[in-house]
PDB file of C-alpha atoms in Angstrom:
ATOM      1  CA  MET A  24     303.377  12.144  81.708  1.00 77.00           C
ATOM      2  CA  GLN A  25     304.559  15.617  80.887  1.00 89.00           C
ATOM      3  CA  ASN A  26     301.990  18.253  79.851  1.00 86.00           C
ATOM      4  CA  SER A  27     303.615  18.771  76.409  1.00 90.00           C
ATOM      5  CA  THR A  28     303.297  14.987  75.719  1.00 92.00           C
ATOM      6  CA  LEU A  29     299.767  14.947  77.004  1.00 94.00           C
ATOM      7  CA  ASP A  30     298.951  17.962  74.784  1.00 92.00           C
ATOM      8  CA  MET A  31     300.416  16.227  71.740  1.00 92.00           C
ATOM      9  CA  LYS A  32     298.450  13.129  72.435  1.00 93.00           C
ATOM     10  CA  VAL A  33     295.198  15.226  72.604  1.00 92.00           C
ATOM     11  CA  LYS A  34     296.015  16.928  69.301  1.00 90.00           C
ATOM     12  CA  LEU A  35     296.609  13.515  67.725  1.00 92.00           C
ATOM     13  CA  ILE A  36     293.360  12.082  69.030  1.00 92.00           C
ATOM     14  CA  HIS A  37     291.509  15.190  67.848  1.00 91.00           C
ATOM     15  CA  GLY A  38     292.388  14.081  64.308  1.00 91.00           C
ATOM     16  CA  PHE A  39     290.252  10.990  64.789  1.00 94.00           C
ATOM     17  CA  SER A  40     287.445  12.803  66.588  1.00 92.00           C
ATOM     18  CA  ASN A  41     285.263  13.835  63.628  1.00 95.00           C
ATOM     19  CA  LYS A  42     282.894  11.737  61.488  1.00 96.00           C
ATOM     20  CA  THR A  43     284.181  13.122  58.187  1.00 97.00           C
ATOM     21  CA  ARG A  44     287.793  12.600  59.151  1.00 97.00           C
ATOM     22  CA  ILE A  45     287.044   8.962  60.142  1.00 97.00           C
ATOM     23  CA  GLN A  46     285.210   8.472  56.791  1.00 98.00           C
ATOM     24  CA  ILE A  47     288.279   9.796  55.002  1.00 98.00           C
ATOM     25  CA  LEU A  48     290.593   7.519  56.944  1.00 98.00           C
ATOM     26  CA  GLU A  49     288.427   4.477  56.245  1.00 97.00           C
ATOM     27  CA  CYS A  50     288.373   5.514  52.574  1.00 97.00           C
ATOM     28  CA  LEU A  51     292.142   5.502  52.546  1.00 98.00           C
ATOM     29  CA  LYS A  52     292.604   2.384  54.624  1.00 96.00           C
ATOM     30  CA  ASN A  53     293.414   0.099  51.652  1.00 95.00           C
ATOM     31  CA  GLU A  54     294.693   2.382  48.906  1.00 97.00           C
ATOM     32  CA  GLU A  55     295.744   5.958  48.223  1.00 97.00           C
ATOM     33  CA  LYS A  56     293.215   8.294  46.567  1.00 98.00           C
ATOM     34  CA  THR A  57     292.894  11.784  45.157  1.00 97.00           C
ATOM     35  CA  VAL A  58     290.541  14.443  46.650  1.00 97.00           C
ATOM     36  CA  SER A  59     288.040  13.818  43.903  1.00 97.00           C
ATOM     37  CA  GLN A  60     288.045  10.079  44.587  1.00 98.00           C
ATOM     38  CA  ILE A  61     287.497  10.678  48.270  1.00 98.00           C
ATOM     39  CA  VAL A  62     284.688  13.200  47.669  1.00 98.00           C
ATOM     40  CA  GLU A  63     282.978  10.704  45.294  1.00 97.00           C
ATOM     41  CA  GLN A  64     283.353   7.803  47.768  1.00 97.00           C
ATOM     42  CA  ILE A  65     282.030   9.503  50.856  1.00 97.00           C
ATOM     43  CA  LYS A  66     279.586  11.822  49.024  1.00 96.00           C
ATOM     44  CA  GLY A  67     281.117  14.952  50.619  1.00 94.00           C
ATOM     45  CA  ASN A  68     281.759  18.579  49.713  1.00 95.00           C
ATOM     46  CA  GLN A  69     285.206  19.161  48.146  1.00 95.00           C
ATOM     47  CA  SER A  70     285.973  22.240  50.159  1.00 96.00           C
ATOM     48  CA  ASN A  71     285.068  20.534  53.367  1.00 97.00           C
ATOM     49  CA  ILE A  72     286.975  17.309  52.561  1.00 97.00           C
ATOM     50  CA  SER A  73     290.025  19.450  51.634  1.00 96.00           C
ATOM     51  CA  GLN A  74     289.915  21.120  55.092  1.00 97.00           C
ATOM     52  CA  HIS A  75     289.731  17.741  56.813  1.00 97.00           C
ATOM     53  CA  LEU A  76     292.545  16.395  54.672  1.00 97.00           C
ATOM     54  CA  ALA A  77     294.684  19.426  55.765  1.00 96.00           C
ATOM     55  CA  CYS A  78     293.932  18.632  59.458  1.00 95.00           C
ATOM     56  CA  LEU A  79     294.797  14.962  58.964  1.00 97.00           C
ATOM     57  CA  LYS A  80     297.973  15.854  57.109  1.00 96.00           C
ATOM     58  CA  GLY A  81     298.935  18.519  59.621  1.00 93.00           C
ATOM     59  CA  CYS A  82     298.653  15.970  62.446  1.00 92.00           C
ATOM     60  CA  GLY A  83     300.794  13.458  60.524  1.00 95.00           C
ATOM     61  CA  ILE A  84     298.011  10.969  60.217  1.00 97.00           C
ATOM     62  CA  ILE A  85     298.061  10.932  56.395  1.00 98.00           C
ATOM     63  CA  VAL A  86     300.548  11.909  53.700  1.00 98.00           C
ATOM     64  CA  GLY A  87     300.222  13.311  50.159  1.00 97.00           C
ATOM     65  CA  ARG A  88     302.188  12.391  47.100  1.00 96.00           C
ATOM     66  CA  ASN A  89     302.166  14.634  44.070  1.00 96.00           C
ATOM     67  CA  GLU A  90     301.920  13.080  40.613  1.00 96.00           C
ATOM     68  CA  GLY A  91     301.321  15.489  37.719  1.00 95.00           C
ATOM     69  CA  LYS A  92     298.390  17.789  38.659  1.00 95.00           C
ATOM     70  CA  TYR A  93     297.104  15.308  41.220  1.00 95.00           C
ATOM     71  CA  CYS A  94     297.831  14.848  44.885  1.00 96.00           C
ATOM     72  CA  PHE A  95     297.356  11.288  46.164  1.00 98.00           C
ATOM     73  CA  TYR A  96     296.599  10.812  49.844  1.00 98.00           C
ATOM     74  CA  SER A  97     297.334   7.787  51.934  1.00 98.00           C
ATOM     75  CA  LEU A  98     297.552   6.741  55.573  1.00 98.00           C
ATOM     76  CA  ARG A  99     300.982   7.553  56.929  1.00 97.00           C
ATOM     77  CA  ASN A 100     301.910   4.046  57.776  1.00 97.00           C
ATOM     78  CA  GLN A 101     300.781   0.615  59.017  1.00 97.00           C
ATOM     79  CA  TYR A 102     300.537   1.954  62.601  1.00 97.00           C
ATOM     80  CA  ILE A 103     297.664   4.206  61.486  1.00 97.00           C
ATOM     81  CA  ARG A 104     295.898   1.308  59.796  1.00 97.00           C
ATOM     82  CA  ASP A 105     296.416  -0.837  62.884  1.00 97.00           C
ATOM     83  CA  LEU A 106     295.017   1.836  65.082  1.00 97.00           C
ATOM     84  CA  LEU A 107     291.883   2.145  62.847  1.00 97.00           C
ATOM     85  CA  ASP A 108     291.522  -1.675  63.074  1.00 97.00           C
ATOM     86  CA  MET A 109     291.995  -1.426  66.916  1.00 96.00           C
ATOM     87  CA  PHE A 110     289.226   1.185  67.134  1.00 95.00           C
ATOM     88  CA  ASP A 111     286.876  -1.502  65.515  1.00 95.00           C
ATOM     89  CA  VAL A 112     287.979  -4.140  67.988  1.00 96.00           C
ATOM     90  CA  VAL A 113     287.450  -1.890  71.007  1.00 94.00           C
ATOM     91  CA  LEU A 114     284.140  -0.592  69.581  1.00 92.00           C
ATOM     92  CA  ASN A 115     282.917  -4.079  69.140  1.00 92.00           C
ATOM     93  CA  ASP A 116     283.678  -4.788  72.809  1.00 93.00           C
ATOM     94  CA  VAL A 117     282.079  -1.567  74.227  1.00 91.00           C
ATOM     95  CA  GLN A 118     279.432  -0.745  71.694  1.00 88.00           C
ATOM     96  CA  ASN A 119     276.464  -1.223  73.965  1.00 87.00           C
ATOM     97  CA  ASP A 120     278.061   1.278  76.492  1.00 84.00           C
ATOM     98  CA  VAL A 121     278.765   3.721  73.670  1.00 81.00           C
ATOM     99  CA  ILE A 122     275.183   3.510  72.453  1.00 83.00           C
ATOM    100  CA  CYS A 123     273.927   4.428  75.989  1.00 85.00           C
ATOM    101  CA  CYS A 124     276.411   7.118  76.643  1.00 83.00           C
ATOM    102  CA  GLU A 125     274.736  10.507  77.040  1.00 81.00           C
ATOM    103  CA  ASN A 126     277.916  12.455  77.857  1.00 78.00           C
ATOM    104  CA  HIS A 127     279.098  12.911  74.222  1.00 66.00           C
ATOM    105  CA  MET A 128     276.042  13.678  72.137  1.00 59.00           C
ATOM    106  CA  GLU A 129     276.808  15.126  68.656  1.00 55.00           C
TER     107      GLU A 129
END
């Protein structure tokens, strides 16, 4: 694998490597939402949520659609939804190891 492809893969995975970003993605899994709806659902800070939305949008994981004065965010496509579902499948398989892992403490 070429270094540039590897670097892009790392950048993409970074989009999924934060608790708030995962909360946002789970929030958007079934329907599009505005920033206010996301903030309310995950009980977050609007400024912080907006920064994470910018990261997710910049990586191409989510998209925004303007309607009037609102921007509605959604997952980019079914592949992202499938990937989130696959994280759950893999986690179910390895959860005991993840719980015991001391290499990635937050």
